[in-house]
């Protein structure tokens, strides 16, 4: 088994590190929050009193951090890990950040003799705990192959999107499309309801026709149609509106950078921003359905 | 087997009537185009020299006509069929028209002692020939049940959406959503390409993730990703841009009528209108991908 | 002076007829609401017990009705005025209706030897009372010339847009553009506020720069920037959201009919429909500003 | 008169520096392009062989540079001007950059004892040559007052938007609104044309009604309606599509940063990106009219 350093023990990182331990890997954890560290050492992880000492002797370093600036500073900042990791260390960054930062970190580490892949995830906290995350990886084939046995301890589907940065691009394209599916399905369902159809019947027809999409299959936004999804639980849990807003922000940056026209994605971003501005930022992103459901007001 | 009158032998109606004959139904056909009639009589259909005489002795009347005004005039116009069909005749209109017209025709026929269901189809000319159409039906349960054995000679999936008019509503909601899936998938794929990803790889990742939708499953808009679809055949055949434009027009009328907000559907309608205005009206609707694909211009 | 029959004494029609009386025209009024009639007879108008008798002896007939179907039935319906008006009667319809209906009524009246112009107004109830309405006229030059002295008793700006129906087209194009100006100005002002600018300063800068438009000149949507406008009066009075929604519905019908792409107008319609659905239908249309102003929620 | 250093002698900066000379200011110019420098020394400007020596003895430093990174490096980069300008120097940056960079440069210079205002311009190359630019200024009142006499040698309207950075915010809000006016006016005009109206008549009516906006007043996008504007000159000259695209990119960044919903601005950005992708990047931004004008294709 591998000797792994895991950096960032938040809602996602904690359970991910825990699954590495269950797979008998030798894991040294690091987080600024002592409680999060204690939780993992209680499960058999080693800990260290500094980032720099945490990577000593590790073959693999995994990071799960909030945003680009944290990733940059951890690896390339003052006394960054680039100066402390052993040659050939495999660095796996699972944070969701912009592709340019991923590429910049990747090439700086490569110059220092290390290997880097960006491996953002989807599947949420539930997937992190169950070990059923989806990893979308950007990097060299050899590095992707080397990472697979480790990633499979934390996830189910592991995709190779292309070179370094491609993982971030593919994830952001997918989430932009997801936001369009969710808004488009919500307005179509509400139009069916407004014209007297039963949302369950309309959902079933579209699900079996050319309107079929992931939100009708797994995540129906209309309350009462599907059990065990946020829409049937007051839009609690699931994937927060403000996280979708963050991903759509990254998508718009990516589109601008590549000169891509994304009218549907841009409209979805505007509608999610309106929805968040009306106080729904912490609710599940399928609550956008309520933007169209005006029956309450009638 | 039933005695059926089939009115309207166009690209869709012709093959549909032909499948009824294959199922050993006794079919009398009517169309203003003699060649279309001859084609069917050659396959064993009876014909008549007038609409009025064509419905004599039939238990079932099926119409497949271009637009609302034709349906209205055939059944309720001067010397319309409402005055000539036998009581209890089961009338099946498979034209794609607005729900209000369907309801108006349905109640006028009901007043005259006939039974009416609206049964618009999806699946295109290919589905009509193969007998694999999807029928989305609006009407009474008893009438739906009575129609099923006849519809199953022409189609595969037969849905009951609700009362009279509900078939038209459900179809138009589905097609509005389909247009959103197609545009949203096209811009996401192009953004992936613009950022260096292989469209086949990006499609595969989104297909297996939360971006999954019918266009990625059955109808990828990016040339070369999927075989046997219009995008790999110069966007020939399939479902024409101008037909999607027509359906989106019906969708906007429906939304207006019910006071429904459909920002994504409205944007899709604008983009399909722009695309048609640039000379693409007769190409397959997945050619909207080219609106985003600017590599040719670079 | 002319002998005029005025049909439809609502919030707009009442004051318009009243201004004709002030200009010493001989006016016979008709409305189904006796109170509205009494109000005008009190000001010197004649009245009649039927539409048919109301037009006897008139050179000019003016109608101000809610929608297309009323205009159609008054002139062309059973025992319609087409059978009762004298040859050469000048018919002025100031209702806001679709251009096709205006053309249909116009040609039916022309066949019967009468003259018709469509003359929809803008300026609201305030303009109707003050006699400062804007008339946008469609019709023959001679008929436009003949109408001018009469219209000038009720309005200030009188435009000749083109042939019959052109008045309706020009008005609907203008109001569609107005909705875009209002939404675009609202989001730009809110973005300025969100970034720490004083809305009065930002308004003044854009007013004197290339962002200049009617809403900044006459109808600032941000509370407190301009005195005497709905935004500084809780969005009471002015032009109701639901009336803008009606005009945008006519605009979308017009666009569909002519195959015109109107992405901005379609987005404005979606946003006004959302806004109305959230309970703002009876408020002034500048209240759309609140859709973007999320400070209350913070 | 003031002793001024002018940095950046491009299409805008060159004529601006030239107008300072005409106003008898003592101007030392700097640019990496010798030809541009020669042009100005020929008009009486001094030059210097380095940025650092160029600011020696100046009371005022004006910069007109392409983007944020250039502004940052000139003032704060290695051996940046912050280390070379005299205390109390008034620094005027007229580049169009993001407000955050403007604030960062401003506070770094303030810490070093200098005064900074951001003063982006509108009015294009024509305005730069004619000395009729609009300056939108962010900074302290005293610094704004000190800058006015110098700015008035180059421009006509000089606005004070607020503190440092506010100039950039106000300009970007104005230009986002301008893009919405241009697209909205284009689609309204084309809808009028599609319905048989004369664009000149429709423009005149909307200009005098509630659709009035800067594009109808000064910059009609429909060829042949207005003389001396790009639309009547094959959309040559004026303000390039790609420059509007750049400003809309800054607007979207600003909106994201402040959590503002800008659906109209986002749609305009998508349409300008599509238009640019179809090969129109170097044409005037009013050429967006052609996106709606499909008569050529018919």
mmCIF file of C-alpha atoms in Angstrom, chain D:
data_model
loop_
_atom_site.group_PDB
_atom_site.id
_atom_site.type_symbol
_atom_site.label_atom_id
_atom_site.label_comp_id
_atom_site.label_asym_id
_atom_site.label_seq_id
_atom_site.Cartn_x
_atom_site.Cartn_y
_atom_site.Cartn_z
ATOM 1 C CA UNK D 1 1.043 74.726 -16.875
ATOM 2 C CA UNK D 2 1.840 71.254 -15.521
ATOM 3 C CA UNK D 3 4.818 69.016 -16.172
ATOM 4 C CA UNK D 4 3.291 65.737 -17.305
ATOM 5 C CA UNK D 5 4.629 62.268 -18.113
ATOM 6 C CA UNK D 6 2.428 60.370 -20.561
ATOM 7 C CA UNK D 7 2.871 56.564 -20.764
ATOM 8 C CA UNK D 8 1.319 54.573 -23.631
ATOM 9 C CA UNK D 9 1.013 56.230 -27.039
ATOM 10 C CA UNK D 10 -1.415 53.894 -28.839
ATOM 11 C CA UNK D 11 -4.476 54.838 -30.930
ATOM 12 C CA UNK D 12 -5.953 56.535 -27.874
ATOM 13 C CA UNK D 13 -2.869 57.670 -25.954
ATOM 14 C CA UNK D 14 -1.145 59.328 -28.918
ATOM 15 C CA UNK D 15 -3.874 61.877 -29.685
ATOM 16 C CA UNK D 16 -4.498 62.434 -25.960
ATOM 17 C CA UNK D 17 -0.843 63.392 -25.394
ATOM 18 C CA UNK D 18 -1.014 65.547 -28.501
ATOM 19 C CA UNK D 19 -3.926 67.517 -27.044
ATOM 20 C CA UNK D 20 -1.955 68.098 -23.836
ATOM 21 C CA UNK D 21 0.806 69.643 -25.937
ATOM 22 C CA UNK D 22 -1.698 71.867 -27.759
ATOM 23 C CA UNK D 23 -2.780 73.094 -24.320
ATOM 24 C CA UNK D 24 0.852 74.149 -23.693
ATOM 25 C CA UNK D 25 1.598 71.527 -21.066
ATOM 26 C CA UNK D 26 5.183 70.349 -20.719
ATOM 27 C CA UNK D 27 4.904 66.685 -21.713
ATOM 28 C CA UNK D 28 7.453 63.859 -21.548
ATOM 29 C CA UNK D 29 6.233 60.779 -23.422
ATOM 30 C CA UNK D 30 7.147 57.088 -23.161
ATOM 31 C CA UNK D 31 6.234 54.093 -25.317
ATOM 32 C CA UNK D 32 8.041 50.902 -26.389
ATOM 33 C CA UNK D 33 7.253 51.804 -30.007
ATOM 34 C CA UNK D 34 9.863 54.366 -31.248
ATOM 35 C CA UNK D 35 7.629 55.503 -34.135
ATOM 36 C CA UNK D 36 4.885 56.512 -31.693
ATOM 37 C CA UNK D 37 7.421 58.448 -29.613
ATOM 38 C CA UNK D 38 8.873 60.169 -32.691
ATOM 39 C CA UNK D 39 5.358 61.269 -33.705
ATOM 40 C CA UNK D 40 4.936 63.125 -30.409
ATOM 41 C CA UNK D 41 8.454 64.563 -30.103
ATOM 42 C CA UNK D 42 7.801 65.986 -33.568
ATOM 43 C CA UNK D 43 4.945 67.898 -31.932
ATOM 44 C CA UNK D 44 7.151 69.274 -29.162
ATOM 45 C CA UNK D 45 7.106 66.522 -26.550
ATOM 46 C CA UNK D 46 10.199 65.490 -24.607
ATOM 47 C CA UNK D 47 11.091 61.789 -24.449
ATOM 48 C CA UNK D 48 13.144 59.575 -22.153
ATOM 49 C CA UNK D 49 15.084 56.356 -22.586
ATOM 50 C CA UNK D 50 13.385 54.637 -19.657
ATOM 51 C CA UNK D 51 10.125 54.712 -17.725
ATOM 52 C CA UNK D 52 12.089 55.561 -14.616
ATOM 53 C CA UNK D 53 13.778 58.596 -16.120
ATOM 54 C CA UNK D 54 10.550 59.652 -17.865
ATOM 55 C CA UNK D 55 8.851 60.488 -14.558
ATOM 56 C CA UNK D 56 11.741 62.576 -13.200
ATOM 57 C CA UNK D 57 10.503 66.069 -12.362
ATOM 58 C CA UNK D 58 6.874 65.488 -13.311
ATOM 59 C CA UNK D 59 3.920 66.671 -11.196
ATOM 60 C CA UNK D 60 1.524 64.470 -13.103
ATOM 61 C CA UNK D 61 1.827 60.974 -14.601
ATOM 62 C CA UNK D 62 -0.840 59.734 -17.019
ATOM 63 C CA UNK D 63 -1.009 56.124 -18.253
ATOM 64 C CA UNK D 64 -3.088 54.692 -21.105
ATOM 65 C CA UNK D 65 -2.333 50.955 -21.264
ATOM 66 C CA UNK D 66 -4.018 47.850 -22.756
ATOM 67 C CA UNK D 67 -4.858 45.827 -19.638
ATOM 68 C CA UNK D 68 -4.548 45.364 -15.861
ATOM 69 C CA UNK D 69 -1.266 43.488 -15.973
ATOM 70 C CA UNK D 70 0.490 46.328 -17.797
ATOM 71 C CA UNK D 71 -0.759 48.918 -15.294
ATOM 72 C CA UNK D 72 0.321 46.739 -12.380
ATOM 73 C CA UNK D 73 3.796 46.151 -13.765
ATOM 74 C CA UNK D 74 4.435 49.788 -14.744
ATOM 75 C CA UNK D 75 3.647 51.116 -11.262
ATOM 76 C CA UNK D 76 4.237 48.191 -8.894
ATOM 77 C CA UNK D 77 6.399 45.758 -10.876
ATOM 78 C CA UNK D 78 10.132 45.240 -10.539
ATOM 79 C CA UNK D 79 11.749 48.699 -10.319
ATOM 80 C CA UNK D 80 8.196 50.081 -10.739
ATOM 81 C CA UNK D 81 7.385 53.791 -10.836
ATOM 82 C CA UNK D 82 6.240 53.685 -7.196
ATOM 83 C CA UNK D 83 9.971 53.786 -6.404
ATOM 84 C CA UNK D 84 10.711 56.674 -8.767
ATOM 85 C CA UNK D 85 7.891 59.219 -8.682
ATOM 86 C CA UNK D 86 8.113 62.231 -6.396
ATOM 87 C CA UNK D 87 5.874 62.445 -3.311
ATOM 88 C CA UNK D 88 2.513 64.063 -4.118
ATOM 89 C CA UNK D 89 2.732 63.160 -7.797
ATOM 90 C CA UNK D 90 -0.796 62.982 -9.238
ATOM 91 C CA UNK D 91 -1.151 59.671 -11.078
ATOM 92 C CA UNK D 92 -4.011 59.424 -13.598
ATOM 93 C CA UNK D 93 -4.628 55.981 -15.071
ATOM 94 C CA UNK D 94 -6.978 56.160 -18.057
ATOM 95 C CA UNK D 95 -6.694 52.491 -19.007
ATOM 96 C CA UNK D 96 -9.881 50.403 -18.845
ATOM 97 C CA UNK D 97 -9.086 47.742 -16.258
ATOM 98 C CA UNK D 98 -10.837 45.945 -13.404
ATOM 99 C CA UNK D 99 -11.682 48.016 -10.335
ATOM 100 C CA UNK D 100 -9.757 45.714 -7.991
ATOM 101 C CA UNK D 101 -6.483 46.367 -9.797
ATOM 102 C CA UNK D 102 -7.224 50.095 -9.777
ATOM 103 C CA UNK D 103 -7.785 49.958 -6.007
ATOM 104 C CA UNK D 104 -4.637 47.888 -5.431
ATOM 105 C CA UNK D 105 -2.441 50.270 -7.432
ATOM 106 C CA UNK D 106 -4.131 53.274 -5.816
ATOM 107 C CA UNK D 107 -3.490 52.148 -2.258
ATOM 108 C CA UNK D 108 0.095 51.080 -2.960
ATOM 109 C CA UNK D 109 0.817 54.527 -4.417
ATOM 110 C CA UNK D 110 -0.993 56.203 -1.513
ATOM 111 C CA UNK D 111 1.210 54.293 0.938
ATOM 112 C CA UNK D 112 4.203 55.716 -0.924
ATOM 113 C CA UNK D 113 2.846 59.259 -0.617
ATOM 114 C CA UNK D 114 1.453 59.701 -4.138
ATOM 115 C CA UNK D 115 -2.092 60.547 -5.311
ATOM 116 C CA UNK D 116 -4.035 58.241 -7.659
ATOM 117 C CA UNK D 117 -7.252 58.466 -9.662
ATOM 118 C CA UNK D 118 -8.684 55.969 -12.149
ATOM 119 C CA UNK D 119 -10.048 57.881 -15.140
ATOM 120 C CA UNK D 120 -11.219 55.496 -17.914
ATOM 121 C CA UNK D 121 -12.559 57.194 -21.017
ATOM 122 C CA UNK D 122 -15.328 56.749 -23.531
ATOM 123 C CA UNK D 123 -15.609 58.374 -26.936
ATOM 124 C CA UNK D 124 -13.175 56.270 -28.949
ATOM 125 C CA UNK D 125 -10.337 57.333 -31.224
ATOM 126 C CA UNK D 126 -12.503 60.073 -32.718
ATOM 127 C CA UNK D 127 -13.065 61.626 -29.309
ATOM 128 C CA UNK D 128 -9.387 61.277 -28.425
ATOM 129 C CA UNK D 129 -8.366 63.229 -31.537
ATOM 130 C CA UNK D 130 -11.097 65.867 -31.164
ATOM 131 C CA UNK D 131 -10.407 66.268 -27.452
ATOM 132 C CA UNK D 132 -14.037 65.445 -26.704
ATOM 133 C CA UNK D 133 -13.537 62.315 -24.595
ATOM 134 C CA UNK D 134 -15.678 61.523 -21.569
ATOM 135 C CA UNK D 135 -13.654 60.819 -18.411
ATOM 136 C CA UNK D 136 -15.255 58.829 -15.615
ATOM 137 C CA UNK D 137 -13.136 59.381 -12.543
ATOM 138 C CA UNK D 138 -12.705 57.510 -9.263
ATOM 139 C CA UNK D 139 -10.681 59.117 -6.464
ATOM 140 C CA UNK D 140 -10.554 61.695 -3.658
ATOM 141 C CA UNK D 141 -12.375 65.002 -4.257
ATOM 142 C CA UNK D 142 -9.137 66.978 -3.975
ATOM 143 C CA UNK D 143 -7.375 64.762 -6.509
ATOM 144 C CA UNK D 144 -10.380 64.929 -8.849
ATOM 145 C CA UNK D 145 -10.301 68.731 -8.612
ATOM 146 C CA UNK D 146 -6.550 68.799 -9.284
ATOM 147 C CA UNK D 147 -6.988 66.535 -12.337
ATOM 148 C CA UNK D 148 -9.851 68.475 -13.923
ATOM 149 C CA UNK D 149 -7.820 71.207 -15.683
ATOM 150 C CA UNK D 150 -5.548 68.541 -17.185
ATOM 151 C CA UNK D 151 -8.380 66.201 -18.236
ATOM 152 C CA UNK D 152 -10.298 69.098 -19.775
ATOM 153 C CA UNK D 153 -7.458 69.492 -22.304
ATOM 154 C CA UNK D 154 -8.345 66.014 -23.576
ATOM 155 C CA UNK D 155 -12.066 65.700 -22.915
ATOM 156 C CA UNK D 156 -15.433 67.367 -22.640
ATOM 157 C CA UNK D 157 -17.453 65.591 -19.961
ATOM 158 C CA UNK D 158 -15.606 64.816 -16.759
ATOM 159 C CA UNK D 159 -17.561 62.849 -14.154
ATOM 160 C CA UNK D 160 -16.668 62.054 -10.561
ATOM 161 C CA UNK D 161 -18.095 58.585 -9.872
ATOM 162 C CA UNK D 162 -16.785 58.078 -6.319
ATOM 163 C CA UNK D 163 -13.657 56.803 -4.581
ATOM 164 C CA UNK D 164 -10.730 55.041 -6.256
ATOM 165 C CA UNK D 165 -12.059 52.281 -8.560
ATOM 166 C CA UNK D 166 -15.486 53.879 -8.974
ATOM 167 C CA UNK D 167 -14.495 55.249 -12.383
ATOM 168 C CA UNK D 168 -13.911 51.742 -13.677
ATOM 169 C CA UNK D 169 -17.175 50.489 -12.160
ATOM 170 C CA UNK D 170 -19.255 53.303 -13.657
ATOM 171 C CA UNK D 171 -17.691 52.903 -17.080
ATOM 172 C CA UNK D 172 -18.286 49.157 -17.138
ATOM 173 C CA UNK D 173 -21.911 49.558 -15.977
ATOM 174 C CA UNK D 174 -22.446 52.122 -18.737
ATOM 175 C CA UNK D 175 -20.896 49.961 -21.429
ATOM 176 C CA UNK D 176 -22.840 46.891 -20.333
ATOM 177 C CA UNK D 177 -26.027 48.951 -20.609
ATOM 178 C CA UNK D 178 -24.890 50.279 -24.000
ATOM 179 C CA UNK D 179 -24.533 46.726 -25.311
ATOM 180 C CA UNK D 180 -28.091 45.969 -24.167
ATOM 181 C CA UNK D 181 -29.386 49.138 -25.866
ATOM 182 C CA UNK D 182 -27.630 48.202 -29.103
ATOM 183 C CA UNK D 183 -28.896 44.607 -29.216
ATOM 184 C CA UNK D 184 -32.404 45.521 -28.050
ATOM 185 C CA UNK D 185 -32.690 48.347 -30.588
ATOM 186 C CA UNK D 186 -31.374 46.105 -33.365
ATOM 187 C CA UNK D 187 -33.921 43.369 -32.760
ATOM 188 C CA UNK D 188 -36.796 45.856 -32.397
ATOM 189 C CA UNK D 189 -35.844 47.622 -35.645
ATOM 190 C CA UNK D 190 -35.526 44.336 -37.507
ATOM 191 C CA UNK D 191 -38.918 43.177 -36.222
ATOM 192 C CA UNK D 192 -40.400 46.432 -37.534
ATOM 193 C CA UNK D 193 -38.726 45.853 -40.916
ATOM 194 C CA UNK D 194 -39.888 42.219 -41.014
ATOM 195 C CA UNK D 195 -43.426 43.526 -40.600
ATOM 196 C CA UNK D 196 -43.196 46.007 -43.459
ATOM 197 C CA UNK D 197 -42.204 49.209 -41.680
ATOM 198 C CA UNK D 198 -39.639 51.665 -42.983
ATOM 199 C CA UNK D 199 -36.668 51.521 -40.545
ATOM 200 C CA UNK D 200 -36.291 55.305 -40.704
ATOM 201 C CA UNK D 201 -39.925 55.806 -39.724
ATOM 202 C CA UNK D 202 -39.779 53.145 -36.993
ATOM 203 C CA UNK D 203 -36.536 54.701 -35.660
ATOM 204 C CA UNK D 204 -38.091 58.157 -35.591
ATOM 205 C CA UNK D 205 -41.192 56.954 -33.735
ATOM 206 C CA UNK D 206 -39.193 55.041 -31.091
ATOM 207 C CA UNK D 207 -36.757 57.946 -30.784
ATOM 208 C CA UNK D 208 -39.627 60.228 -29.821
ATOM 209 C CA UNK D 209 -41.344 57.638 -27.624
ATOM 210 C CA UNK D 210 -40.427 55.546 -24.581
ATOM 211 C CA UNK D 211 -38.005 53.450 -26.662
ATOM 212 C CA UNK D 212 -35.675 56.438 -26.911
ATOM 213 C CA UNK D 213 -32.024 55.592 -26.285
ATOM 214 C CA UNK D 214 -28.480 56.656 -27.264
ATOM 215 C CA UNK D 215 -28.244 54.204 -30.173
ATOM 216 C CA UNK D 216 -31.306 55.757 -31.852
ATOM 217 C CA UNK D 217 -30.027 59.257 -31.081
ATOM 218 C CA UNK D 218 -26.409 58.907 -32.186
ATOM 219 C CA UNK D 219 -25.604 55.506 -33.600
ATOM 220 C CA UNK D 220 -28.485 53.871 -35.489
ATOM 221 C CA UNK D 221 -27.432 50.278 -36.326
ATOM 222 C CA UNK D 222 -29.611 49.965 -39.450
ATOM 223 C CA UNK D 223 -27.786 50.884 -42.685
ATOM 224 C CA UNK D 224 -29.150 53.957 -44.445
ATOM 225 C CA UNK D 225 -31.112 55.453 -41.568
ATOM 226 C CA UNK D 226 -28.429 57.808 -40.256
ATOM 227 C CA UNK D 227 -25.522 59.434 -42.076
ATOM 228 C CA UNK D 228 -21.940 59.388 -40.860
ATOM 229 C CA UNK D 229 -22.301 56.376 -38.583
ATOM 230 C CA UNK D 230 -20.616 52.966 -39.007
ATOM 231 C CA UNK D 231 -23.865 51.258 -40.115
ATOM 232 C CA UNK D 232 -23.869 53.505 -43.190
ATOM 233 C CA UNK D 233 -20.220 52.742 -43.839
ATOM 234 C CA UNK D 234 -20.165 48.924 -43.916
ATOM 235 C CA UNK D 235 -19.732 48.909 -40.130
ATOM 236 C CA UNK D 236 -16.139 50.145 -40.488
ATOM 237 C CA UNK D 237 -14.517 52.282 -37.811
ATOM 238 C CA UNK D 238 -16.312 53.092 -34.574
ATOM 239 C CA UNK D 239 -16.098 50.757 -31.586
ATOM 240 C CA UNK D 240 -14.948 47.216 -32.420
ATOM 241 C CA UNK D 241 -17.026 44.148 -31.533
ATOM 242 C CA UNK D 242 -13.976 42.663 -29.781
ATOM 243 C CA UNK D 243 -13.578 45.753 -27.602
ATOM 244 C CA UNK D 244 -17.231 45.500 -26.540
ATOM 245 C CA UNK D 245 -16.567 41.809 -25.890
ATOM 246 C CA UNK D 246 -13.619 42.784 -23.654
ATOM 247 C CA UNK D 247 -15.750 45.310 -21.724
ATOM 248 C CA UNK D 248 -18.557 42.774 -21.320
ATOM 249 C CA UNK D 249 -15.976 40.334 -19.960
ATOM 250 C CA UNK D 250 -14.975 42.926 -17.352
ATOM 251 C CA UNK D 251 -18.684 43.529 -16.628
ATOM 252 C CA UNK D 252 -19.299 39.820 -16.019
ATOM 253 C CA UNK D 253 -16.254 39.677 -13.703
ATOM 254 C CA UNK D 254 -17.592 42.695 -11.818
ATOM 255 C CA UNK D 255 -21.081 41.168 -11.538
ATOM 256 C CA UNK D 256 -19.656 37.877 -10.296
ATOM 257 C CA UNK D 257 -17.472 39.654 -7.765
ATOM 258 C CA UNK D 258 -20.426 41.590 -6.341
ATOM 259 C CA UNK D 259 -22.989 38.776 -6.704
ATOM 260 C CA UNK D 260 -25.077 40.884 -9.080
ATOM 261 C CA UNK D 261 -27.551 39.239 -11.471
ATOM 262 C CA UNK D 262 -27.219 40.703 -14.979
ATOM 263 C CA UNK D 263 -29.325 38.534 -17.324
ATOM 264 C CA UNK D 264 -29.483 41.155 -20.084
ATOM 265 C CA UNK D 265 -25.752 41.891 -19.911
ATOM 266 C CA UNK D 266 -24.969 38.172 -19.916
ATOM 267 C CA UNK D 267 -27.177 37.626 -22.976
ATOM 268 C CA UNK D 268 -25.514 40.556 -24.750
ATOM 269 C CA UNK D 269 -22.102 39.048 -23.964
ATOM 270 C CA UNK D 270 -23.173 35.692 -25.417
ATOM 271 C CA UNK D 271 -24.522 37.322 -28.582
ATOM 272 C CA UNK D 272 -21.411 39.470 -29.066
ATOM 273 C CA UNK D 273 -19.255 36.375 -28.567
ATOM 274 C CA UNK D 274 -21.309 34.483 -31.177
ATOM 275 C CA UNK D 275 -21.065 37.470 -33.520
ATOM 276 C CA UNK D 276 -17.307 37.719 -33.040
ATOM 277 C CA UNK D 277 -16.970 33.956 -33.543
ATOM 278 C CA UNK D 278 -18.666 34.351 -36.924
ATOM 279 C CA UNK D 279 -15.821 36.601 -38.048
ATOM 280 C CA UNK D 280 -17.052 40.062 -37.061
ATOM 281 C CA UNK D 281 -14.604 40.852 -34.258
ATOM 282 C CA UNK D 282 -12.947 43.764 -36.066
ATOM 283 C CA UNK D 283 -16.167 45.419 -37.266
ATOM 284 C CA UNK D 284 -18.121 48.103 -35.437
ATOM 285 C CA UNK D 285 -20.277 46.829 -32.546
ATOM 286 C CA UNK D 286 -23.468 48.060 -34.249
ATOM 287 C CA UNK D 287 -22.926 45.279 -36.814
ATOM 288 C CA UNK D 288 -24.772 43.052 -34.306
ATOM 289 C CA UNK D 289 -27.783 44.295 -36.289
ATOM 290 C CA UNK D 290 -26.802 41.809 -39.015
ATOM 291 C CA UNK D 291 -27.298 38.916 -36.588
ATOM 292 C CA UNK D 292 -31.031 39.715 -36.758
ATOM 293 C CA UNK D 293 -31.163 40.856 -40.359
ATOM 294 C CA UNK D 294 -31.786 37.590 -42.197
ATOM 295 C CA UNK D 295 -33.057 39.169 -45.411
ATOM 296 C CA UNK D 296 -29.704 38.478 -47.089
ATOM 297 C CA UNK D 297 -30.261 34.746 -46.578
ATOM 298 C CA UNK D 298 -33.807 34.710 -47.935
#
